[in-house]
């Protein structure tokens, strides 16, 4: 296990087990659904995460295109939608900040996982992201 500190969170992660589970997890969450809002997310994915978030994902052995689930929360302004993105890794939460510093949060897994994570101690990371509408299809209301 590797100990990780991130904005007041104390986490442990098993990068080898996470990498193995991620490699065998199947289709990423956005592509698994394939509705227009999820396909919009998948199209924008390469530019969504800041360097700090990308570094955290690498530290946890999570490829940034391997989200487990994407939820579209709807438009936040014309041409932009709010999504909640869930990533999973093998590990545990050691300590939580008294008041989280930003919107990235961690909790014991709550969302159904791919079978490759079965019987493992899994932590769920939730990241809200604002995504521009980039598909040629009309943006849903």
Tab-separated table of N, CA and C in Angstrom:
chain	number	residue	atom	x	y	z
A	1	UNK	N	0.844	-1.187	0.000
A	1	UNK	CA	0.000	0.000	0.000
A	1	UNK	C	0.887	1.248	0.000
A	2	UNK	N	0.419	2.242	-0.722
A	2	UNK	CA	1.101	3.527	-0.785
A	2	UNK	C	0.244	4.546	-0.060
A	3	UNK	N	0.857	5.344	0.814
A	3	UNK	CA	0.135	6.404	1.512
A	3	UNK	C	0.143	7.663	0.660
A	4	UNK	N	-1.014	8.305	0.569
A	4	UNK	CA	-1.181	9.508	-0.249
A	4	UNK	C	-1.891	10.562	0.580
A	5	UNK	N	-1.374	11.781	0.537
A	5	UNK	CA	-2.039	12.931	1.149
A	5	UNK	C	-2.504	13.844	0.026
A	6	UNK	N	-3.751	14.257	0.093
A	6	UNK	CA	-4.304	15.131	-0.939
A	6	UNK	C	-5.298	16.088	-0.304
A	7	UNK	N	-4.916	17.351	-0.207
A	7	UNK	CA	-5.803	18.414	0.284
A	7	UNK	C	-6.533	18.043	1.567
A	8	UNK	N	-5.784	17.524	2.526
A	8	UNK	CA	-6.342	17.180	3.826
A	8	UNK	C	-6.839	15.752	3.944
A	9	UNK	N	-6.921	15.038	2.834
A	9	UNK	CA	-7.312	13.630	2.866
A	9	UNK	C	-6.072	12.784	3.066
A	10	UNK	N	-6.191	11.744	3.848
A	10	UNK	CA	-5.132	10.755	3.991
A	10	UNK	C	-5.686	9.439	3.448
A	11	UNK	N	-5.044	8.936	2.396
A	11	UNK	CA	-5.527	7.749	1.695
A	11	UNK	C	-4.420	6.715	1.624
A	12	UNK	N	-4.802	5.471	1.478
A	12	UNK	CA	-3.840	4.438	1.120
A	12	UNK	C	-4.335	3.833	-0.186
A	13	UNK	N	-3.385	3.441	-1.024
A	13	UNK	CA	-3.730	2.906	-2.331
A	13	UNK	C	-2.806	1.752	-2.657
A	14	UNK	N	-3.358	0.738	-3.282
A	14	UNK	CA	-2.558	-0.364	-3.805
A	14	UNK	C	-2.490	-0.156	-5.318
A	15	UNK	N	-1.407	0.501	-5.803
A	15	UNK	CA	-1.321	0.820	-7.227
A	15	UNK	C	-1.312	-0.407	-8.133
A	16	UNK	N	-0.704	-1.491	-7.696
A	16	UNK	CA	-0.646	-2.700	-8.525
A	16	UNK	C	-2.040	-3.299	-8.672
A	17	UNK	N	-2.752	-3.460	-7.559
A	17	UNK	CA	-4.109	-4.018	-7.609
A	17	UNK	C	-5.055	-3.087	-8.365
A	18	UNK	N	-4.897	-1.773	-8.190
A	18	UNK	CA	-5.729	-0.813	-8.910
A	18	UNK	C	-5.471	-0.910	-10.407
A	19	UNK	N	-4.201	-0.928	-10.791
A	19	UNK	CA	-3.861	-1.035	-12.213
A	19	UNK	C	-4.414	-2.294	-12.844
A	20	UNK	N	-4.326	-3.397	-12.127
A	20	UNK	CA	-4.852	-4.669	-12.630
A	20	UNK	C	-6.383	-4.608	-12.772
A	21	UNK	N	-7.052	-4.090	-11.755
A	21	UNK	CA	-8.513	-3.987	-11.806
A	21	UNK	C	-8.954	-3.028	-12.913
A	22	UNK	N	-8.241	-1.915	-13.062
A	22	UNK	CA	-8.574	-0.965	-14.122
A	22	UNK	C	-8.378	-1.585	-15.501
A	23	UNK	N	-7.294	-2.313	-15.686
A	23	UNK	CA	-6.994	-2.927	-16.986
A	23	UNK	C	-8.040	-3.957	-17.391
A	24	UNK	N	-8.704	-4.547	-16.400
A	24	UNK	CA	-9.701	-5.583	-16.678
A	24	UNK	C	-11.136	-5.104	-16.479
A	25	UNK	N	-11.326	-3.801	-16.362
A	25	UNK	CA	-12.638	-3.247	-16.025
A	25	UNK	C	-13.604	-3.150	-17.204
A	26	UNK	N	-13.125	-3.322	-18.399
A	26	UNK	CA	-14.018	-3.222	-19.550
A	26	UNK	C	-14.135	-1.793	-20.047
A	27	UNK	N	-15.256	-1.497	-20.654
A	27	UNK	CA	-15.496	-0.206	-21.290
A	27	UNK	C	-15.656	0.890	-20.234
A	28	UNK	N	-15.017	2.072	-20.436
A	28	UNK	CA	-15.195	3.183	-19.484
A	28	UNK	C	-16.653	3.617	-19.385
A	29	UNK	N	-16.981	4.270	-18.288
A	29	UNK	CA	-18.356	4.640	-17.982
A	29	UNK	C	-19.079	5.418	-19.057
A	30	UNK	N	-18.441	6.441	-19.646
A	30	UNK	CA	-19.120	7.263	-20.645
A	30	UNK	C	-19.438	6.454	-21.896
A	31	UNK	N	-18.501	5.650	-22.344
A	31	UNK	CA	-18.724	4.848	-23.544
A	31	UNK	C	-19.693	3.702	-23.293
A	32	UNK	N	-19.745	3.226	-22.070
A	32	UNK	CA	-20.664	2.146	-21.726
A	32	UNK	C	-22.109	2.603	-21.913
A	33	UNK	N	-22.400	3.834	-21.537
A	33	UNK	CA	-23.753	4.371	-21.690
A	33	UNK	C	-24.017	4.735	-23.153
A	34	UNK	N	-23.179	5.570	-23.714
A	34	UNK	CA	-23.251	5.991	-25.118
A	34	UNK	C	-24.441	6.887	-25.465
A	35	UNK	N	-25.104	7.482	-24.477
A	35	UNK	CA	-26.117	8.487	-24.793
A	35	UNK	C	-25.383	9.761	-25.241
A	36	UNK	N	-26.089	10.737	-25.790
A	36	UNK	CA	-25.425	11.943	-26.283
A	36	UNK	C	-24.664	12.689	-25.193
A	37	UNK	N	-25.240	12.786	-23.984
A	37	UNK	CA	-24.533	13.536	-22.943
A	37	UNK	C	-23.256	12.815	-22.516
A	38	UNK	N	-23.282	11.492	-22.466
A	38	UNK	CA	-22.063	10.744	-22.123
A	38	UNK	C	-21.041	10.792	-23.255
A	39	UNK	N	-21.513	10.711	-24.498
A	39	UNK	CA	-20.586	10.827	-25.625
A	39	UNK	C	-19.963	12.217	-25.675
A	40	UNK	N	-20.737	13.243	-25.292
A	40	UNK	CA	-20.170	14.590	-25.204
A	40	UNK	C	-19.044	14.622	-24.174
A	41	UNK	N	-19.279	14.001	-23.026
A	41	UNK	CA	-18.241	13.931	-22.004
A	41	UNK	C	-16.998	13.230	-22.555
A	42	UNK	N	-17.190	12.084	-23.214
A	42	UNK	CA	-16.060	11.318	-23.737
A	42	UNK	C	-15.264	12.122	-24.763
A	43	UNK	N	-15.954	12.908	-25.574
A	43	UNK	CA	-15.281	13.735	-26.574
A	43	UNK	C	-14.420	14.810	-25.910
A	44	UNK	N	-14.919	15.385	-24.821
A	44	UNK	CA	-14.208	16.465	-24.134
A	44	UNK	C	-13.171	15.955	-23.131
A	45	UNK	N	-13.219	14.672	-22.791
A	45	UNK	CA	-12.403	14.090	-21.722
A	45	UNK	C	-10.917	14.480	-21.758
A	46	UNK	N	-10.247	14.463	-22.913
A	46	UNK	CA	-8.803	14.747	-22.897
A	46	UNK	C	-8.413	16.112	-22.321
A	47	UNK	N	-9.331	17.071	-22.312
A	47	UNK	CA	-8.995	18.412	-21.828
A	47	UNK	C	-9.671	18.774	-20.506
A	48	UNK	N	-10.295	17.818	-19.818
A	48	UNK	CA	-11.127	18.153	-18.666
A	48	UNK	C	-10.391	18.352	-17.352
A	49	UNK	N	-9.337	17.625	-17.109
A	49	UNK	CA	-8.744	17.609	-15.777
A	49	UNK	C	-7.498	18.483	-15.712
A	50	UNK	N	-7.396	19.215	-14.607
A	50	UNK	CA	-6.223	20.063	-14.407
A	50	UNK	C	-5.009	19.197	-14.053
A	51	UNK	N	-3.804	19.770	-14.105
A	51	UNK	CA	-2.594	18.987	-13.832
A	51	UNK	C	-2.579	18.326	-12.453
A	52	UNK	N	-3.137	18.978	-11.441
A	52	UNK	CA	-3.165	18.393	-10.095
A	52	UNK	C	-4.035	17.138	-10.062
A	53	UNK	N	-5.195	17.203	-10.706
A	53	UNK	CA	-6.082	16.045	-10.749
A	53	UNK	C	-5.449	14.916	-11.553
A	54	UNK	N	-4.826	15.244	-12.673
A	54	UNK	CA	-4.147	14.218	-13.476
A	54	UNK	C	-3.027	13.548	-12.677
A	55	UNK	N	-2.279	14.347	-11.917
A	55	UNK	CA	-1.194	13.786	-11.101
A	55	UNK	C	-1.763	12.858	-10.035
A	56	UNK	N	-2.883	13.238	-9.421
A	56	UNK	CA	-3.510	12.378	-8.420
A	56	UNK	C	-3.964	11.062	-9.051
A	57	UNK	N	-4.604	11.136	-10.200
A	57	UNK	CA	-5.041	9.916	-10.878
A	57	UNK	C	-3.849	9.004	-11.176
A	58	UNK	N	-2.744	9.576	-11.653
A	58	UNK	CA	-1.536	8.763	-11.918
A	58	UNK	C	-1.022	8.125	-10.642
A	59	UNK	N	-1.006	8.902	-9.557
A	59	UNK	CA	-0.530	8.393	-8.264
A	59	UNK	C	-1.387	7.223	-7.788
A	60	UNK	N	-2.668	7.275	-8.088
A	60	UNK	CA	-3.599	6.212	-7.690
A	60	UNK	C	-3.629	5.058	-8.702
A	61	UNK	N	-2.891	5.185	-9.804
A	61	UNK	CA	-2.860	4.196	-10.901
A	61	UNK	C	-4.191	4.093	-11.630
A	62	UNK	N	-4.847	5.236	-11.798
A	62	UNK	CA	-6.099	5.299	-12.538
A	62	UNK	C	-5.851	6.069	-13.833
A	63	UNK	N	-5.975	5.438	-14.983
A	63	UNK	CA	-5.889	6.194	-16.236
A	63	UNK	C	-7.018	7.229	-16.289
A	64	UNK	N	-6.729	8.436	-16.770
A	64	UNK	CA	-7.737	9.499	-16.725
A	64	UNK	C	-8.912	9.267	-17.677
A	65	UNK	N	-8.851	8.241	-18.488
A	65	UNK	CA	-9.993	7.903	-19.355
A	65	UNK	C	-10.759	6.689	-18.811
A	66	UNK	N	-10.490	6.281	-17.564
A	66	UNK	CA	-11.086	5.063	-16.996
A	66	UNK	C	-12.075	5.359	-15.878
A	67	UNK	N	-12.922	6.360	-16.067
A	67	UNK	CA	-13.944	6.596	-15.053
A	67	UNK	C	-14.873	5.394	-14.995
A	68	UNK	N	-15.404	5.144	-13.806
A	68	UNK	CA	-16.354	4.042	-13.636
A	68	UNK	C	-17.761	4.465	-14.020
A	69	UNK	N	-18.049	5.738	-13.793
A	69	UNK	CA	-19.411	6.214	-14.060
A	69	UNK	C	-19.384	7.720	-14.286
A	70	UNK	N	-20.251	8.180	-15.168
A	70	UNK	CA	-20.432	9.607	-15.444
A	70	UNK	C	-21.912	9.911	-15.292
A	71	UNK	N	-22.235	10.974	-14.562
A	71	UNK	CA	-23.614	11.417	-14.429
A	71	UNK	C	-23.726	12.843	-14.934
A	72	UNK	N	-24.621	13.065	-15.879
A	72	UNK	CA	-24.897	14.409	-16.391
A	72	UNK	C	-25.935	15.047	-15.478
A	73	UNK	N	-25.576	16.183	-14.866
A	73	UNK	CA	-26.518	16.880	-13.985
A	73	UNK	C	-27.277	17.986	-14.699
A	74	UNK	N	-26.978	18.183	-15.991
A	74	UNK	CA	-27.724	19.155	-16.779
A	74	UNK	C	-26.943	20.415	-17.071
A	75	UNK	N	-27.603	21.340	-17.797
A	75	UNK	CA	-26.929	22.575	-18.185
A	75	UNK	C	-26.706	23.491	-16.987
A	76	UNK	N	-25.560	24.177	-17.021
A	76	UNK	CA	-25.266	25.166	-15.979
A	76	UNK	C	-25.252	26.573	-16.566
A	77	UNK	N	-25.061	26.643	-17.874
A	77	UNK	CA	-25.172	27.870	-18.656
A	77	UNK	C	-25.231	27.420	-20.114
A	78	UNK	N	-25.641	28.286	-21.011
A	78	UNK	CA	-25.729	27.846	-22.404
A	78	UNK	C	-24.397	27.277	-22.913
A	79	UNK	N	-24.467	26.053	-23.431
A	79	UNK	CA	-23.285	25.414	-23.996
A	79	UNK	C	-22.400	24.689	-23.007
A	80	UNK	N	-22.775	24.657	-21.724
A	80	UNK	CA	-21.975	23.954	-20.696
A	80	UNK	C	-22.888	23.100	-19.829
A	81	UNK	N	-22.385	21.920	-19.479
A	81	UNK	CA	-23.125	20.993	-18.628
A	81	UNK	C	-22.260	20.614	-17.437
A	82	UNK	N	-22.915	20.278	-16.330
A	82	UNK	CA	-22.209	19.809	-15.139
A	82	UNK	C	-22.305	18.291	-15.077
A	83	UNK	N	-21.172	17.649	-14.874
A	83	UNK	CA	-21.102	16.195	-14.740
A	83	UNK	C	-20.462	15.852	-13.400
A	84	UNK	N	-20.839	14.726	-12.850
A	84	UNK	CA	-20.131	14.129	-11.726
A	84	UNK	C	-19.465	12.882	-12.282
A	85	UNK	N	-18.168	12.783	-12.056
A	85	UNK	CA	-17.380	11.678	-12.584
A	85	UNK	C	-16.873	10.847	-11.410
A	86	UNK	N	-17.066	9.541	-11.472
A	86	UNK	CA	-16.611	8.644	-10.416
A	86	UNK	C	-15.446	7.795	-10.911
A	87	UNK	N	-14.395	7.768	-10.110
A	87	UNK	CA	-13.256	6.890	-10.331
A	87	UNK	C	-13.140	5.983	-9.116
A	88	UNK	N	-12.552	4.797	-9.286
A	88	UNK	CA	-12.379	3.863	-8.175
A	88	UNK	C	-10.941	3.367	-8.111
A	89	UNK	N	-10.477	3.156	-6.893
A	89	UNK	CA	-9.150	2.580	-6.700
A	89	UNK	C	-9.167	1.652	-5.498
A	90	UNK	N	-8.208	0.732	-5.483
A	90	UNK	CA	-8.085	-0.215	-4.381
A	90	UNK	C	-7.324	0.483	-3.260
A	91	UNK	N	-7.940	0.548	-2.097
A	91	UNK	CA	-7.304	1.226	-0.971
A	91	UNK	C	-8.313	1.528	0.112
A	92	UNK	N	-7.991	2.544	0.903
A	92	UNK	CA	-8.912	2.958	1.959
A	92	UNK	C	-8.648	4.398	2.346
A	93	UNK	N	-9.660	4.977	2.981
A	93	UNK	CA	-9.557	6.337	3.495
A	93	UNK	C	-9.040	6.243	4.921
A	94	UNK	N	-7.937	6.905	5.184
A	94	UNK	CA	-7.354	6.901	6.538
A	94	UNK	C	-7.881	8.057	7.378
A	95	UNK	N	-8.031	9.234	6.746
A	95	UNK	CA	-8.528	10.403	7.464
A	95	UNK	C	-9.133	11.384	6.464
A	96	UNK	N	-10.163	12.091	6.935
A	96	UNK	CA	-10.853	13.089	6.114
A	96	UNK	C	-10.534	14.482	6.648
A	97	UNK	N	-10.513	15.486	5.789
A	97	UNK	CA	-10.339	16.849	6.291
A	97	UNK	C	-11.587	17.290	7.048
A	98	UNK	N	-11.408	18.223	7.983
A	98	UNK	CA	-12.561	18.760	8.705
A	98	UNK	C	-13.527	19.448	7.744
A	99	UNK	N	-12.958	20.193	6.807
A	99	UNK	CA	-13.751	20.854	5.775
A	99	UNK	C	-13.007	20.663	4.459
A	100	UNK	N	-13.527	19.826	3.580
A	100	UNK	CA	-12.821	19.597	2.307
A	100	UNK	C	-12.490	20.903	1.600
A	101	UNK	N	-11.285	20.976	1.037
A	101	UNK	CA	-10.787	22.200	0.422
A	101	UNK	C	-11.402	22.464	-0.947
A	102	UNK	N	-11.880	21.447	-1.614
A	102	UNK	CA	-12.477	21.644	-2.932
A	102	UNK	C	-13.532	20.579	-3.183
A	103	UNK	N	-13.914	20.419	-4.415
A	103	UNK	CA	-15.030	19.531	-4.725
A	103	UNK	C	-14.654	18.062	-4.887
A	104	UNK	N	-13.370	17.727	-4.947
A	104	UNK	CA	-12.985	16.326	-5.070
A	104	UNK	C	-13.188	15.660	-3.718
A	105	UNK	N	-13.997	14.602	-3.706
A	105	UNK	CA	-14.266	13.908	-2.456
A	105	UNK	C	-14.018	12.414	-2.614
A	106	UNK	N	-13.844	11.767	-1.489
A	106	UNK	CA	-13.597	10.329	-1.443
A	106	UNK	C	-14.581	9.705	-0.467
A	107	UNK	N	-15.005	8.482	-0.761
A	107	UNK	CA	-15.884	7.747	0.146
A	107	UNK	C	-15.729	6.258	-0.153
A	108	UNK	N	-16.115	5.422	0.809
A	108	UNK	CA	-16.119	3.989	0.495
A	108	UNK	C	-17.040	3.781	-0.704
A	109	UNK	N	-16.731	2.795	-1.527
A	109	UNK	CA	-17.490	2.622	-2.771
A	109	UNK	C	-18.987	2.584	-2.509
A	110	UNK	N	-19.705	3.288	-3.357
A	110	UNK	CA	-21.155	3.303	-3.258
A	110	UNK	C	-21.794	2.934	-4.583
A	111	UNK	N	-21.068	3.086	-5.662
A	111	UNK	CA	-21.613	2.799	-6.983
A	111	UNK	C	-21.219	1.387	-7.392
A	112	UNK	N	-22.081	0.652	-8.082
A	112	UNK	CA	-21.705	-0.693	-8.547
A	112	UNK	C	-20.436	-0.629	-9.403
A	113	UNK	N	-19.574	-1.599	-9.205
A	113	UNK	CA	-18.272	-1.618	-9.863
A	113	UNK	C	-18.160	-2.737	-10.880
A	114	UNK	N	-17.200	-2.609	-11.791
A	114	UNK	CA	-16.920	-3.730	-12.686
A	114	UNK	C	-16.475	-4.951	-11.864
A	115	UNK	N	-16.713	-6.156	-12.378
A	115	UNK	CA	-16.325	-7.370	-11.653
A	115	UNK	C	-14.831	-7.420	-11.292
A	116	UNK	N	-13.997	-6.716	-12.041
A	116	UNK	CA	-12.558	-6.751	-11.747
A	116	UNK	C	-12.224	-6.156	-10.377
A	117	UNK	N	-13.154	-5.423	-9.781
A	117	UNK	CA	-12.946	-4.847	-8.450
A	117	UNK	C	-13.601	-5.684	-7.345
A	118	UNK	N	-14.250	-6.784	-7.715
A	118	UNK	CA	-14.974	-7.603	-6.735
A	118	UNK	C	-14.065	-8.052	-5.605
A	119	UNK	N	-14.599	-8.049	-4.417
A	119	UNK	CA	-13.913	-8.540	-3.215
A	119	UNK	C	-12.674	-7.734	-2.846
A	120	UNK	N	-12.551	-6.515	-3.360
A	120	UNK	CA	-11.421	-5.657	-3.009
A	120	UNK	C	-11.925	-4.493	-2.166
A	121	UNK	N	-11.061	-3.950	-1.337
A	121	UNK	CA	-11.387	-2.746	-0.581
A	121	UNK	C	-11.233	-1.566	-1.544
A	122	UNK	N	-12.351	-0.918	-1.876
A	122	UNK	CA	-12.351	0.089	-2.934
A	122	UNK	C	-12.812	1.436	-2.392
A	123	UNK	N	-12.137	2.489	-2.855
A	123	UNK	CA	-12.501	3.864	-2.536
A	123	UNK	C	-13.033	4.513	-3.808
A	124	UNK	N	-14.079	5.286	-3.649
A	124	UNK	CA	-14.680	6.013	-4.764
A	124	UNK	C	-14.272	7.480	-4.679
A	125	UNK	N	-13.794	8.013	-5.779
A	125	UNK	CA	-13.436	9.426	-5.875
A	125	UNK	C	-14.453	10.103	-6.783
A	126	UNK	N	-15.024	11.198	-6.323
A	126	UNK	CA	-16.048	11.933	-7.055
A	126	UNK	C	-15.501	13.296	-7.454
A	127	UNK	N	-15.606	13.613	-8.758
A	127	UNK	CA	-15.093	14.879	-9.266
A	127	UNK	C	-16.176	15.559	-10.098
A	128	UNK	N	-16.600	16.769	-9.703
A	128	UNK	CA	-17.527	17.511	-10.562
A	128	UNK	C	-16.728	18.230	-11.652
A	129	UNK	N	-17.228	18.215	-12.882
A	129	UNK	CA	-16.553	18.919	-13.975
A	129	UNK	C	-17.583	19.638	-14.840
A	130	UNK	N	-17.215	20.828	-15.269
A	130	UNK	CA	-18.026	21.583	-16.228
A	130	UNK	C	-17.486	21.262	-17.610
A	131	UNK	N	-18.390	20.852	-18.501
A	131	UNK	CA	-17.982	20.374	-19.813
A	131	UNK	C	-18.715	21.152	-20.892
A	132	UNK	N	-17.975	21.702	-21.861
A	132	UNK	CA	-18.658	22.375	-22.964
A	132	UNK	C	-19.370	21.360	-23.851
A	133	UNK	N	-20.480	21.794	-24.439
A	133	UNK	CA	-21.180	20.919	-25.381
A	133	UNK	C	-20.437	20.982	-26.703
A	134	UNK	N	-19.935	19.845	-27.177
A	134	UNK	CA	-19.133	19.818	-28.380
A	134	UNK	C	-19.661	18.930	-29.481
A	135	UNK	N	-20.764	18.240	-29.241
A	135	UNK	CA	-21.317	17.366	-30.273
A	135	UNK	C	-22.107	18.179	-31.300
A	136	UNK	N	-22.231	17.633	-32.503
A	136	UNK	CA	-23.059	18.302	-33.506
A	136	UNK	C	-24.549	18.115	-33.188
A	137	UNK	N	-24.874	17.093	-32.411
A	137	UNK	CA	-26.266	16.903	-31.984
A	137	UNK	C	-26.665	18.043	-31.064
A	138	UNK	N	-27.938	18.443	-31.081
A	138	UNK	CA	-28.371	19.526	-30.199
A	138	UNK	C	-28.204	19.161	-28.728
A	139	UNK	N	-27.825	20.161	-27.944
A	139	UNK	CA	-27.677	19.937	-26.504
A	139	UNK	C	-29.050	19.734	-25.872
A	140	UNK	N	-29.215	18.672	-25.062
A	140	UNK	CA	-30.510	18.495	-24.405
A	140	UNK	C	-30.762	19.569	-23.339
A	141	UNK	N	-31.998	19.772	-23.033
A	141	UNK	CA	-32.369	20.774	-22.023
A	141	UNK	C	-32.032	20.292	-20.636
